[in-house]
Every structure is written in structure tokens, then in C-alpha cells.
JSON list of C-alpha atoms in Angstrom, two decimals:
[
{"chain": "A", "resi": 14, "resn": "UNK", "atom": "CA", "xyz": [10.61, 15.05, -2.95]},
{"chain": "A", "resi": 15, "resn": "UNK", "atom": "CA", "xyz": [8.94, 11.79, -2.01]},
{"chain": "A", "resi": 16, "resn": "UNK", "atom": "CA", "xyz": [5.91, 12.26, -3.89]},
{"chain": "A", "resi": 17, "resn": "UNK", "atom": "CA", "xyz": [4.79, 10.41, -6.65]},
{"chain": "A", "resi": 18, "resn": "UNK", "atom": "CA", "xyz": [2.27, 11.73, -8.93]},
{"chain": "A", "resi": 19, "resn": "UNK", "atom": "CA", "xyz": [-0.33, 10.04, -11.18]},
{"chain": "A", "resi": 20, "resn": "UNK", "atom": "CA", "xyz": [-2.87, 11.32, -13.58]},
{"chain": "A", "resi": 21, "resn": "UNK", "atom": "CA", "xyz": [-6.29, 11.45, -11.80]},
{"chain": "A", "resi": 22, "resn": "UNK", "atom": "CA", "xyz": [-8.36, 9.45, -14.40]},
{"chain": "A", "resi": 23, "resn": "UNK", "atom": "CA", "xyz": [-7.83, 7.92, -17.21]},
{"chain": "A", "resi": 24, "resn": "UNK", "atom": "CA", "xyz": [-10.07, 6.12, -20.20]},
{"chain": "A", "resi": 25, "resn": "UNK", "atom": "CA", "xyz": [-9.67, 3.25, -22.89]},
{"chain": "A", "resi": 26, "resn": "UNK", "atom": "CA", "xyz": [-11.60, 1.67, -25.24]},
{"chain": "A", "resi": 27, "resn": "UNK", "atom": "CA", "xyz": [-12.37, -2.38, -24.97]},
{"chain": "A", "resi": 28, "resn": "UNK", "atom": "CA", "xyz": [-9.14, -3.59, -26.27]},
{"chain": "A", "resi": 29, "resn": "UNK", "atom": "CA", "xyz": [-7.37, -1.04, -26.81]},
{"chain": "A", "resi": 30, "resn": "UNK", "atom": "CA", "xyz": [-3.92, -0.35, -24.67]},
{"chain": "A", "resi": 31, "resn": "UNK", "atom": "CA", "xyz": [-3.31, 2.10, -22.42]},
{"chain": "A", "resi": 32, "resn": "UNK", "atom": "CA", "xyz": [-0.53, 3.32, -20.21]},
{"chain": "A", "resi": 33, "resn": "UNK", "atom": "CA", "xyz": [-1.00, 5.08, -16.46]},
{"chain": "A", "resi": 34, "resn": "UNK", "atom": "CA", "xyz": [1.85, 6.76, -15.49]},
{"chain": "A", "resi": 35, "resn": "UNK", "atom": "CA", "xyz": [3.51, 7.65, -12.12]},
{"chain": "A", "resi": 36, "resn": "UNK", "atom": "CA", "xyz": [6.48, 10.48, -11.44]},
{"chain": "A", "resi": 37, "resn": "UNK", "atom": "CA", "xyz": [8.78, 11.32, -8.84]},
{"chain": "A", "resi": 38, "resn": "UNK", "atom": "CA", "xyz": [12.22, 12.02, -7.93]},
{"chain": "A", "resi": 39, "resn": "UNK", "atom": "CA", "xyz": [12.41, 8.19, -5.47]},
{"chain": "A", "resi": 40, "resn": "UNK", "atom": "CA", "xyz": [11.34, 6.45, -9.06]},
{"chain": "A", "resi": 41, "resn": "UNK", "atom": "CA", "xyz": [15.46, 7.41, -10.31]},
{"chain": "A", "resi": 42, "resn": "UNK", "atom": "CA", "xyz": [16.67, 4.99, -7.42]},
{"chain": "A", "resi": 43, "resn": "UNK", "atom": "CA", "xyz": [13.32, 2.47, -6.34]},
{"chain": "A", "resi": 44, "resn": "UNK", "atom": "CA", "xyz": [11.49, 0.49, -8.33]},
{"chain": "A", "resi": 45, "resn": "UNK", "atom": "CA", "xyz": [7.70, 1.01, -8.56]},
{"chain": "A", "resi": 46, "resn": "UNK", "atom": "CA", "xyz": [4.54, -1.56, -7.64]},
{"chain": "A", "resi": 47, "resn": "UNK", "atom": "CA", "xyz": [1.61, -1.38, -8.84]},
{"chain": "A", "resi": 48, "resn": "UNK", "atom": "CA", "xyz": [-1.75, -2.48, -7.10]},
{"chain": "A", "resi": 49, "resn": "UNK", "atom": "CA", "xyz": [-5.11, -2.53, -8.39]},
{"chain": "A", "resi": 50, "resn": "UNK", "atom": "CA", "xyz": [-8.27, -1.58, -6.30]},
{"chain": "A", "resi": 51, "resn": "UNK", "atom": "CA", "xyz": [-11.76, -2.47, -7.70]},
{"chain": "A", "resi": 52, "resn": "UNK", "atom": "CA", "xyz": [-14.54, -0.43, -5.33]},
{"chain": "A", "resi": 53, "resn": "UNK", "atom": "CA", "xyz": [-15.16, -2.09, -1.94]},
{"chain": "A", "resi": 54, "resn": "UNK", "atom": "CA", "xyz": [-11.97, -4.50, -2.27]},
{"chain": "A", "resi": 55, "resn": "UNK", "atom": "CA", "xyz": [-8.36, -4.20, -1.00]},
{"chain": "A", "resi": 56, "resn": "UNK", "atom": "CA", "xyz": [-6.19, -3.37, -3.31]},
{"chain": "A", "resi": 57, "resn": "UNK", "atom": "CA", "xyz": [-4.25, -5.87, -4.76]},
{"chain": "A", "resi": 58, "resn": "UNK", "atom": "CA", "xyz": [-0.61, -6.38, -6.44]},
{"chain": "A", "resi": 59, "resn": "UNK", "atom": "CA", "xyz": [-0.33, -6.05, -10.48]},
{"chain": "A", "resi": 60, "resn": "UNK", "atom": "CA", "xyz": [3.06, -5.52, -10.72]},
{"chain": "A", "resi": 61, "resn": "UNK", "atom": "CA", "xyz": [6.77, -5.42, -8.54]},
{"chain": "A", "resi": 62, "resn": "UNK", "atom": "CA", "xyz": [9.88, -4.84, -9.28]},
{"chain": "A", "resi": 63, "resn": "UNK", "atom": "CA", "xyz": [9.21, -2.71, -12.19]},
{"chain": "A", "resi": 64, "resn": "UNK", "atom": "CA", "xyz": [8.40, -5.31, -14.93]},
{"chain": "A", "resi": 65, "resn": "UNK", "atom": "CA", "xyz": [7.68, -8.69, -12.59]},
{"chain": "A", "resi": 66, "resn": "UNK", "atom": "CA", "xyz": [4.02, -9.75, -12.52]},
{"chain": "A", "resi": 67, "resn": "UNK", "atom": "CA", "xyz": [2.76, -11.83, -9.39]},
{"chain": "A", "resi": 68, "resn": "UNK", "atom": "CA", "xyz": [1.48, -15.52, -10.04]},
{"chain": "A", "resi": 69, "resn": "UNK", "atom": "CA", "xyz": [-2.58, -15.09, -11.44]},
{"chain": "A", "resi": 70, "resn": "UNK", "atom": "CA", "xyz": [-2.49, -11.65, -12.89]},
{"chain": "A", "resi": 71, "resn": "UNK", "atom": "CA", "xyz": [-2.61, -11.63, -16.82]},
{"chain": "A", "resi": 72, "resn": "UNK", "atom": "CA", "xyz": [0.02, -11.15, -19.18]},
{"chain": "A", "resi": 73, "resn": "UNK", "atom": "CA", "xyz": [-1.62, -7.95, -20.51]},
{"chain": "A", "resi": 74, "resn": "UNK", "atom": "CA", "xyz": [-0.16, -6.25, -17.78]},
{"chain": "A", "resi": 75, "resn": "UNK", "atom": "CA", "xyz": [3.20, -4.98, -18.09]},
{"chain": "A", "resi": 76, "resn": "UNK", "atom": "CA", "xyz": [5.50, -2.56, -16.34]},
{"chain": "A", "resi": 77, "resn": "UNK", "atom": "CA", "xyz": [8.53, -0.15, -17.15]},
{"chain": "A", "resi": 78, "resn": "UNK", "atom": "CA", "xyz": [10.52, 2.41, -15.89]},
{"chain": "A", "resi": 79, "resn": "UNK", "atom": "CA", "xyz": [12.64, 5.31, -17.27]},
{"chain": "A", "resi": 80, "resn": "UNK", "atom": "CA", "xyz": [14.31, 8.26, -15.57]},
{"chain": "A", "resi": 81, "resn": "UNK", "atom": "CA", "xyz": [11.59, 9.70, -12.96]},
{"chain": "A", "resi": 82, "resn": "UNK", "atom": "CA", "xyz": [8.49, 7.65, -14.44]},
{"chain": "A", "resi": 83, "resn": "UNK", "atom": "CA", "xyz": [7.68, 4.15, -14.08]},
{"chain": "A", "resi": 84, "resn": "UNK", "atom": "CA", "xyz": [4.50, 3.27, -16.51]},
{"chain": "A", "resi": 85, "resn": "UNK", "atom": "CA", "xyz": [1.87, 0.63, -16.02]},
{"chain": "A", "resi": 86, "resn": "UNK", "atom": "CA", "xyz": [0.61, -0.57, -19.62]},
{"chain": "A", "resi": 87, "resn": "UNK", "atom": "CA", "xyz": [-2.43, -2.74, -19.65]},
{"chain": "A", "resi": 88, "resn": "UNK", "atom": "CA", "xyz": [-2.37, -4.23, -23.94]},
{"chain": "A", "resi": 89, "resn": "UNK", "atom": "CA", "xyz": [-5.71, -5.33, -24.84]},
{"chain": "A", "resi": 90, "resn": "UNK", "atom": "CA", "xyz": [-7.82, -3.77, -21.71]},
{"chain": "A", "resi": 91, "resn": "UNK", "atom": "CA", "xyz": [-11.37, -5.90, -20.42]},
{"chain": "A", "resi": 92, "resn": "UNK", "atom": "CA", "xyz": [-14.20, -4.37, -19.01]},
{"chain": "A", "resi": 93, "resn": "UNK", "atom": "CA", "xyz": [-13.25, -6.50, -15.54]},
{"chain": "A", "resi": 94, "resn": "UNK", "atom": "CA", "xyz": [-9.49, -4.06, -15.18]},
{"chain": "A", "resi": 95, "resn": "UNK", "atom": "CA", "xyz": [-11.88, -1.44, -14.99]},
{"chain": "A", "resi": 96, "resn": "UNK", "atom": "CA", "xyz": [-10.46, -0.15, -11.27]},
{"chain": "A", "resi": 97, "resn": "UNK", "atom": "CA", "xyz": [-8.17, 2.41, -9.72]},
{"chain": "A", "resi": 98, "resn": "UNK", "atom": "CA", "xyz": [-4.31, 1.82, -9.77]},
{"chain": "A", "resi": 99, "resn": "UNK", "atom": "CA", "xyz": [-2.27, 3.03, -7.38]},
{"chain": "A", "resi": 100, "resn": "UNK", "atom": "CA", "xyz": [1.69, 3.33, -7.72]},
{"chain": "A", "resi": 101, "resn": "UNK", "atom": "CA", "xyz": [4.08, 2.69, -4.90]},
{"chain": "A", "resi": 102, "resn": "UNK", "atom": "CA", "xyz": [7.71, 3.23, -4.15]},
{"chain": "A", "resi": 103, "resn": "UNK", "atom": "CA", "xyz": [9.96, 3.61, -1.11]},
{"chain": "A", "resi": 104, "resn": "UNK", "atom": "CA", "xyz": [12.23, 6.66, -0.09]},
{"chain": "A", "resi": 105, "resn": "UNK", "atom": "CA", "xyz": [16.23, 6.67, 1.44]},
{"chain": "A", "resi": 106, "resn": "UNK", "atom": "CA", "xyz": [14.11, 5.78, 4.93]},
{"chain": "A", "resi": 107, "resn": "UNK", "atom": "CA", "xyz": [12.74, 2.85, 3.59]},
{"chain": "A", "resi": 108, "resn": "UNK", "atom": "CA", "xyz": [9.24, 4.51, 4.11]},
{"chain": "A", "resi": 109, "resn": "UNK", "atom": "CA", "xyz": [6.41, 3.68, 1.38]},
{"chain": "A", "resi": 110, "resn": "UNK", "atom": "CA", "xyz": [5.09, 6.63, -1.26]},
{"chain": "A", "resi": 111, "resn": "UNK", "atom": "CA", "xyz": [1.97, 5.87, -3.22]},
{"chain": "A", "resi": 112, "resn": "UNK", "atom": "CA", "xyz": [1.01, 7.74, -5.74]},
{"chain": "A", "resi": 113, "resn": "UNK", "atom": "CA", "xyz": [-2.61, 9.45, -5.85]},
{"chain": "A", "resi": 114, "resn": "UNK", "atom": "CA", "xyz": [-4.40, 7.25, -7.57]},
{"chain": "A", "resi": 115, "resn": "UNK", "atom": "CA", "xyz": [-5.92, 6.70, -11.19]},
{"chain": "A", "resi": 116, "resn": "UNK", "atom": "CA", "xyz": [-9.34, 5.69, -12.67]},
{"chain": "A", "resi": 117, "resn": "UNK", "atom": "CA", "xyz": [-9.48, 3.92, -15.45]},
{"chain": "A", "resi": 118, "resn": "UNK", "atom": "CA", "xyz": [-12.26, 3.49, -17.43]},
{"chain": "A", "resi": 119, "resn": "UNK", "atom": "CA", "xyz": [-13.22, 0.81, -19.83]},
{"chain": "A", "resi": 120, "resn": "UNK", "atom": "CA", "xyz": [-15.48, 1.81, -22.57]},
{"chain": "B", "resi": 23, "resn": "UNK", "atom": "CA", "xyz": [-1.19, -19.52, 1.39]},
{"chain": "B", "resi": 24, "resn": "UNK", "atom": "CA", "xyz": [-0.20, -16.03, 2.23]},
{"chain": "B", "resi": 25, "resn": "UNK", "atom": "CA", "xyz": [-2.41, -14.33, 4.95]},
{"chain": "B", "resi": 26, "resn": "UNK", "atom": "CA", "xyz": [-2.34, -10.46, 6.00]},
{"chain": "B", "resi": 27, "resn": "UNK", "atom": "CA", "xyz": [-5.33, -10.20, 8.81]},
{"chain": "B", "resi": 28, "resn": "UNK", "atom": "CA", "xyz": [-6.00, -7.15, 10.51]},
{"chain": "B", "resi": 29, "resn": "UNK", "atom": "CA", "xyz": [-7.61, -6.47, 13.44]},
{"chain": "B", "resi": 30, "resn": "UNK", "atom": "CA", "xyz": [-8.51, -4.58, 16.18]},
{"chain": "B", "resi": 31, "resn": "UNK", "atom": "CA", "xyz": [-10.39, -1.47, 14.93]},
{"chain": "B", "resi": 32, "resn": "UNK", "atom": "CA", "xyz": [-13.55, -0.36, 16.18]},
{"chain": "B", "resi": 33, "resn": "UNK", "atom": "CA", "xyz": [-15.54, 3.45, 16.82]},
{"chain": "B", "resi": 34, "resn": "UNK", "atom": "CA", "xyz": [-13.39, 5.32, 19.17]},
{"chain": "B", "resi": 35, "resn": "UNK", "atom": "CA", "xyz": [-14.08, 8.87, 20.26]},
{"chain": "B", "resi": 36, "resn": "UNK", "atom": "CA", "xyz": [-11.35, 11.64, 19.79]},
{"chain": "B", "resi": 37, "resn": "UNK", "atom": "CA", "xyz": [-8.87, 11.42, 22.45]},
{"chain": "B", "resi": 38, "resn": "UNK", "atom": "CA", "xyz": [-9.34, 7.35, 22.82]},
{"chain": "B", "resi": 39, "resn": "UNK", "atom": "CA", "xyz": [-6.69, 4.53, 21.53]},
{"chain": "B", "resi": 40, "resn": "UNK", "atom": "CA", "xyz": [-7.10, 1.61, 19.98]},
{"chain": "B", "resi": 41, "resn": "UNK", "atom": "CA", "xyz": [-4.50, -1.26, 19.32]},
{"chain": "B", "resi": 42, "resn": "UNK", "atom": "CA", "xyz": [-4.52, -2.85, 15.47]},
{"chain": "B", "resi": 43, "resn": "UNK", "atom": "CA", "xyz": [-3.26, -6.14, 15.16]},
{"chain": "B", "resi": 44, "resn": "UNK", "atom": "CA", "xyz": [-1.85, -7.48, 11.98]},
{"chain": "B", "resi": 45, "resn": "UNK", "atom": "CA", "xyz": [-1.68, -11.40, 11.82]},
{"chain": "B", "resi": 46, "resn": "UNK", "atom": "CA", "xyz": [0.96, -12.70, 9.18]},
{"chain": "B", "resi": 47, "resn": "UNK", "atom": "CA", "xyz": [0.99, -16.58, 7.71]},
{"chain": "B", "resi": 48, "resn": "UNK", "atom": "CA", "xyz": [2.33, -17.81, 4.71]},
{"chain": "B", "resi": 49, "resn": "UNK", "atom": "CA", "xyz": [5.47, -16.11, 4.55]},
{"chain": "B", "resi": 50, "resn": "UNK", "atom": "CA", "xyz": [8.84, -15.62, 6.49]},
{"chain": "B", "resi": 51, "resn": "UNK", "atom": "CA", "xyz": [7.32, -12.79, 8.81]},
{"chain": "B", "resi": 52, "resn": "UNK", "atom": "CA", "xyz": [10.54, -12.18, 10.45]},
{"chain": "B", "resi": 53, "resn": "UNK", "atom": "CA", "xyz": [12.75, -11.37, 6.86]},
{"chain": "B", "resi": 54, "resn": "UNK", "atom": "CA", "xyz": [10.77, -8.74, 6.18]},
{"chain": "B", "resi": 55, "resn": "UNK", "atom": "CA", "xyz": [9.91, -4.72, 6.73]},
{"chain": "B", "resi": 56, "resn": "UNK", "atom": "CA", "xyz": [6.30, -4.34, 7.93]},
{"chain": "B", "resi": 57, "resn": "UNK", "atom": "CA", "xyz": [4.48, -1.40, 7.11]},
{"chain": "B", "resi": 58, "resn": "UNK", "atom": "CA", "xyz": [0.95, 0.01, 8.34]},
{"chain": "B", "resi": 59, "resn": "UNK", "atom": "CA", "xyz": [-0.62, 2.22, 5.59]},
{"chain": "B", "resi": 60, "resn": "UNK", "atom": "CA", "xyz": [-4.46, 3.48, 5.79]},
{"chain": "B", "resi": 61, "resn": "UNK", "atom": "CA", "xyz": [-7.02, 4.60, 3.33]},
{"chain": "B", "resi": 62, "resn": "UNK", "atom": "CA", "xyz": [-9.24, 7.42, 4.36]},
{"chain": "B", "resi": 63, "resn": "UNK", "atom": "CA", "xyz": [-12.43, 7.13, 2.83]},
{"chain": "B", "resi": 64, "resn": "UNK", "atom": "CA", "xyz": [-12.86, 7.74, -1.35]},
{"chain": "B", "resi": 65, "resn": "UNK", "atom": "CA", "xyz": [-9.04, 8.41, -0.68]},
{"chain": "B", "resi": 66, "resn": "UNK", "atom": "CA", "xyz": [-5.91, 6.21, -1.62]},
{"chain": "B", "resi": 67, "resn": "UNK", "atom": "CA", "xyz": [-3.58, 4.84, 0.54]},
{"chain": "B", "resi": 68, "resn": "UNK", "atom": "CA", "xyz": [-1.17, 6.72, 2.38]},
{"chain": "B", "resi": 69, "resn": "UNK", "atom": "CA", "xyz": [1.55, 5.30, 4.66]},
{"chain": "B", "resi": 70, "resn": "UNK", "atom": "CA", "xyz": [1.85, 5.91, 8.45]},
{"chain": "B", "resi": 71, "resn": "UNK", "atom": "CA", "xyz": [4.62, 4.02, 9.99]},
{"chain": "B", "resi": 72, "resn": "UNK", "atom": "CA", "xyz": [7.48, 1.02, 9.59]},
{"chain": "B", "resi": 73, "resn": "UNK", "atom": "CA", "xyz": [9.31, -1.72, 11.37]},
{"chain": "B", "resi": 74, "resn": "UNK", "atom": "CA", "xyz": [12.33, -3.14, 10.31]},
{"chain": "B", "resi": 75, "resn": "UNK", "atom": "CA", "xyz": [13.21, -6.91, 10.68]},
{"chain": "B", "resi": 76, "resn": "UNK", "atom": "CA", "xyz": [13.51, -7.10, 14.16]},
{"chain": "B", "resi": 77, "resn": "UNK", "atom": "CA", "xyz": [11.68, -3.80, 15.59]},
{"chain": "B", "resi": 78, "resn": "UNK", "atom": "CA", "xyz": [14.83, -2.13, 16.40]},
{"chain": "B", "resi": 79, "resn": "UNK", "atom": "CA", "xyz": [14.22, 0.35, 14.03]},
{"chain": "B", "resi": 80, "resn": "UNK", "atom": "CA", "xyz": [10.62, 2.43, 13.36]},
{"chain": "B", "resi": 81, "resn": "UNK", "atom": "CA", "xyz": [9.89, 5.22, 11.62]},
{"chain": "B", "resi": 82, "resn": "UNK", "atom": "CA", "xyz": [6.33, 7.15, 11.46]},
{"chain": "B", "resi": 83, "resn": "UNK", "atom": "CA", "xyz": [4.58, 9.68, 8.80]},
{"chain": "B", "resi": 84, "resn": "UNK", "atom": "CA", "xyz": [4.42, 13.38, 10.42]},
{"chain": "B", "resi": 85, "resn": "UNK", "atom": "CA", "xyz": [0.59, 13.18, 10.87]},
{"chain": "B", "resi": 86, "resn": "UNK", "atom": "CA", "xyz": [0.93, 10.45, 13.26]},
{"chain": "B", "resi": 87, "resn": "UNK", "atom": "CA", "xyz": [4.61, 11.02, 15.43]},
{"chain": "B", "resi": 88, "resn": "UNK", "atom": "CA", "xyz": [4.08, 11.18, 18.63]},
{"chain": "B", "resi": 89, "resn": "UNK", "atom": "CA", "xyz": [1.02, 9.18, 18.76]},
{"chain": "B", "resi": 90, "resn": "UNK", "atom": "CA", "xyz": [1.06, 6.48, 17.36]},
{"chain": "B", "resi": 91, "resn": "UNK", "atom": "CA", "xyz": [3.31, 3.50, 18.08]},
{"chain": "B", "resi": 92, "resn": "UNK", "atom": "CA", "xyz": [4.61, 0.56, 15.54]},
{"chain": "B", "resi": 93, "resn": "UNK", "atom": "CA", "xyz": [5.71, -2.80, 17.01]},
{"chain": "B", "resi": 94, "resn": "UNK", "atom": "CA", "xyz": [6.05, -7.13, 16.27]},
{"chain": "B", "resi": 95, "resn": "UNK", "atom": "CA", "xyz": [6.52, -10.08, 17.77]},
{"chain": "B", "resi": 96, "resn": "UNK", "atom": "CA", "xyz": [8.34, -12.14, 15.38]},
{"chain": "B", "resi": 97, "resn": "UNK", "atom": "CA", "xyz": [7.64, -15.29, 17.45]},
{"chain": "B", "resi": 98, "resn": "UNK", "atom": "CA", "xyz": [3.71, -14.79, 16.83]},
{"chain": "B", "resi": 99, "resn": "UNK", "atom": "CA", "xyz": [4.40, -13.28, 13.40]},
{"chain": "B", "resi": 100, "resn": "UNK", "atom": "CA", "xyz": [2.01, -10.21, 14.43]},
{"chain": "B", "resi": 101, "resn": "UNK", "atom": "CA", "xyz": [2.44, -6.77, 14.07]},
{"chain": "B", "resi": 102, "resn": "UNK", "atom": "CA", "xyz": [1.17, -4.18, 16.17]},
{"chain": "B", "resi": 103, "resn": "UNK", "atom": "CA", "xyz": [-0.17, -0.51, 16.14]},
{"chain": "B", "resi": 104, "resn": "UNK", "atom": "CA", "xyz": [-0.64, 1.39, 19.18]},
{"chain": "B", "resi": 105, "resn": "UNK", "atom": "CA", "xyz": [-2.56, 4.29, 18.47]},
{"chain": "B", "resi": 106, "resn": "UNK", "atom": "CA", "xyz": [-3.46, 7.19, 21.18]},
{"chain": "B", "resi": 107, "resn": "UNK", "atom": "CA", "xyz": [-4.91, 10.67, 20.88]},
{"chain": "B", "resi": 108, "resn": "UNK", "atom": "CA", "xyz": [-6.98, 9.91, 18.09]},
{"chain": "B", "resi": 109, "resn": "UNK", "atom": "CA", "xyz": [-8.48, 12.47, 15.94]},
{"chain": "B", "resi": 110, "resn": "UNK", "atom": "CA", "xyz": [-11.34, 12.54, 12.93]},
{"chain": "B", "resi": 111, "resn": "UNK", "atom": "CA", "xyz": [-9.03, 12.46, 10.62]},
{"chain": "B", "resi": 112, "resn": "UNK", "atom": "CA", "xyz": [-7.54, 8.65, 11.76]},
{"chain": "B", "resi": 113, "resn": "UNK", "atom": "CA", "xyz": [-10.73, 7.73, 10.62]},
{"chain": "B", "resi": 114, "resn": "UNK", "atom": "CA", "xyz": [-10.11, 5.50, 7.56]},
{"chain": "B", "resi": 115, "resn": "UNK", "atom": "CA", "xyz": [-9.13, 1.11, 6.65]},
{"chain": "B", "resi": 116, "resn": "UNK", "atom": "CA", "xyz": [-5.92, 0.53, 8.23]},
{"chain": "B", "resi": 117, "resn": "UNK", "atom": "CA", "xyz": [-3.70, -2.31, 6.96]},
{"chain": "B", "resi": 118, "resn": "UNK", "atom": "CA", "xyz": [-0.20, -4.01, 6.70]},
{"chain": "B", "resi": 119, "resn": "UNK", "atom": "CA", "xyz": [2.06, -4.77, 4.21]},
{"chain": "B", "resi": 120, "resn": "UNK", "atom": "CA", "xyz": [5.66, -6.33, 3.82]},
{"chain": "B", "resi": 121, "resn": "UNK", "atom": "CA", "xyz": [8.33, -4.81, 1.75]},
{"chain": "B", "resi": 122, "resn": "UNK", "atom": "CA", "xyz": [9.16, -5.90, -0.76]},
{"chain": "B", "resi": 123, "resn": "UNK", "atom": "CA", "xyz": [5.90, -6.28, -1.77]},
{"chain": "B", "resi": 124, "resn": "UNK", "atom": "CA", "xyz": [6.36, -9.67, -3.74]},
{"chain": "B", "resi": 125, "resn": "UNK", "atom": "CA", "xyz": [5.76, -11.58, -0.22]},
{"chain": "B", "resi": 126, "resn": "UNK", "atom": "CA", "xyz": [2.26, -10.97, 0.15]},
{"chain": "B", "resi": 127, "resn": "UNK", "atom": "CA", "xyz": [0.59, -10.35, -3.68]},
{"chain": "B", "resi": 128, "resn": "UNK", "atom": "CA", "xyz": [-3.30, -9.36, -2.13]},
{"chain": "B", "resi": 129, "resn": "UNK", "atom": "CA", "xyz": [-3.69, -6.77, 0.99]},
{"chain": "B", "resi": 130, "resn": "UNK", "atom": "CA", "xyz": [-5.61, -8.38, 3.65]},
{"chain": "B", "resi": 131, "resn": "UNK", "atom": "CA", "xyz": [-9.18, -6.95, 4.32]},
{"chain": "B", "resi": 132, "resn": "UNK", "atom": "CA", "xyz": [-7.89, -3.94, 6.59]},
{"chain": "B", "resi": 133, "resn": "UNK", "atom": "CA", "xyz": [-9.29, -3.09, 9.81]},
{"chain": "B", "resi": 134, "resn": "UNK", "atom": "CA", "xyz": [-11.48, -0.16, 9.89]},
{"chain": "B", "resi": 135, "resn": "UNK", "atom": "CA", "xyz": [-10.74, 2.49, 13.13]},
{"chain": "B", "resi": 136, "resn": "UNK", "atom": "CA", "xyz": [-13.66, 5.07, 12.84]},
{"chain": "B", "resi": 137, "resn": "UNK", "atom": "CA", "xyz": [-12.91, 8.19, 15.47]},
{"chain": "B", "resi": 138, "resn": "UNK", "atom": "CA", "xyz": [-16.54, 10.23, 16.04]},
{"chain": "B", "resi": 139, "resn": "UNK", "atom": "CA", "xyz": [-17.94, 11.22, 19.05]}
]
């Protein structure tokens, strides 16, 4: 299967860490991204290349990968990452697969 | 500075076409896959079609073969979406990406195709 699947929403306290998760069978061969969508914006990338993050996004944010699940960990979460994450892979076609999506709250 | 720019979407009614346009700087258009994706509204993204380097190969998601039609001009770094027979459910934000994703870091601003009568 190409799909990847995410928990819906999840919640942290100011601070505190927390890891959003993303499964599927293309995750044993591709890497996963990670891109972070704040209401009314485009999304925007956290993460590549399983543990790389792009130039301007903060150290708290950290990536892994294991098996079918590649795991987004945000150590120390602010009220401002408070946004929906989205994971995305690729297939044997070279097509894109996001995951569904998940809300995180800060408390 | 690394630029995605979409354009070209508009209200349509059901059965019209529209083109999107996808305007690339910053980065060596050409070297990569280009991919159009769209987000339905209150929905994530989901991806609709690809290009390879030079167009010679394309591939499209099931809800839009037939239809719709991926293409670039690497000398004007653009990439294009033909889109025919629309239907409601085309209505959301259309935009492009490159793969790998490192070459462009922030999504342009999409291009929003609504299809109502």
C-alpha cells in the first residue's frame, strides 16, 4: 500500500516533547518529509531526508525512521509550532504519499 | 531565493478547463521531478500528477487520468497543468513541488481553482 497514516490530533504541554508519527509500507524503502502548515499558510518544510532540517527551522525539531514508521519529535515544544504536520513519501512510481495530517496542540 | 508561484486558477463551472501555471526561480528547474499536489478545503494535501526531468515521463493520481494533463518548459522553468472536465470535487489550492523536496524548503502560495456553477 501507498498510504501513510498519521494520528489525527495530537497534544503537548509548553515544553514538553512530543513525537507525531507516520506508517506505511513506502516508509521501509523512502525516506519521509515533514511539512508544517499553520491555518491560512502553505505548508512549509520541517524536515527531509529523514533526520536533515532545512536552513531557519529550529533545532528542536528532529526526525527518525525505523521499519514502517518515520517519527517527527519536536523537544521542548512553543506555543508558535502549534500547527498541523503532514508526512510525505514517494512510491516505486516516484509519485508523492502524504500522510493525513496531525494537529498538534500546545497547551 | 527560491520561488514556487502558481497561477492560473480562477471559478470555473463543471465541465470547463483551466490551465495552472507554476513559475520556478531559485533553483535548477530542469534537475528536478515536478509535482502538482492540491488541498481540498479543511483537507491535507493529496497528490495529482508528476513530470520527470525532461517531461518524457508523467504519471497522474486515478481521480484525475484522463483529464487532466502535466507538462514544462525547462527553458522558462514553468510547469504546467492542463485541466478539462472539471468537477466539484477539483475544487481546492493547487500547487507545485520538486522532489526531492530539499530544493524548494516553503510551498509557494498555491493557486486556488474553485469549480461551482
Amino acid at each position: 500500500s501507498s498510504d501513510l497514516t498519521q494520528d489525527p490530533a495530537v497534544s503537548v504541554a509548553l515544553g514538553q516533547t512530543v513525537r507525531i508519527t507516520c506508517q506505511g509500507d513506502s516508509l521501509r524503502n523512502y525516506y519521509a518529509d515533514w511539512h508544517q502548515q499553520k491555518p491560512g499558510q502553505a505548508p512549509i518544510l520541517v524536515i527531509y531526508g529523514k533526520t536533515n532540517r532545512p536552513s531557519g527551522i529550529p533545532d528542536r525539531f528532529s526526525g527518525s525512521s525505523s521499519g514502517n514508521t518515520a517519527s517527527l519529535t519536536i523537544t521542548g515544544a512553543q506555543a508558535e509550532d502549534e500547527a498541523d504536520y503532514y508526512c510525505k513519501s514517494r512510491d516505486r512510481s516516484g509519485n508523492l504519499v502524504f500522510g493525513g495530517g496531525t494537529k498538534l496542540t500546545v497547551l | 531565493e527560491v520561488q514556487l508561484v502558481e497561477s492560473g486558477g480562477g471559478l470555473v463551472q463543471p465541465g470547463g478547463s483551466l490551465r495552472l501555471s507554476c513559475a520556478a526561480t531559485g533553483f535548477t528547474f530542469s534537475g528536478y521531478w515536478m509535482h502538482w499536489v492540491r488541498q481540498a478545503p479543511g483537507k491535507g494535501p493529496v497528490w495529482i500528477s508528476r513530470t520527470n526531468n525532461d517531461g518524457s515521463s508523467t504519471d497522474y493520481a486515478d481521480s484525475v487520468k484522463g483529464r487532466f494533463t502535466i507538462s514544462r518548459d525547462n527553458a522558462k522553468n514553468t510547469l504546467y497543468l492542463q485541466m478539462n472536465s472539471l468537477r466539484a470535487e477539483d475544487t481546492a489550492v493547487y500547487y507545485c513541488l520538486p522532489e526531492p523536496a530539499v530544493a524548494a524548503t516553503t510551498w509557494g502560495q498555491g493557486t486556488l481553482v474553485t469549480v461551482s456553477s
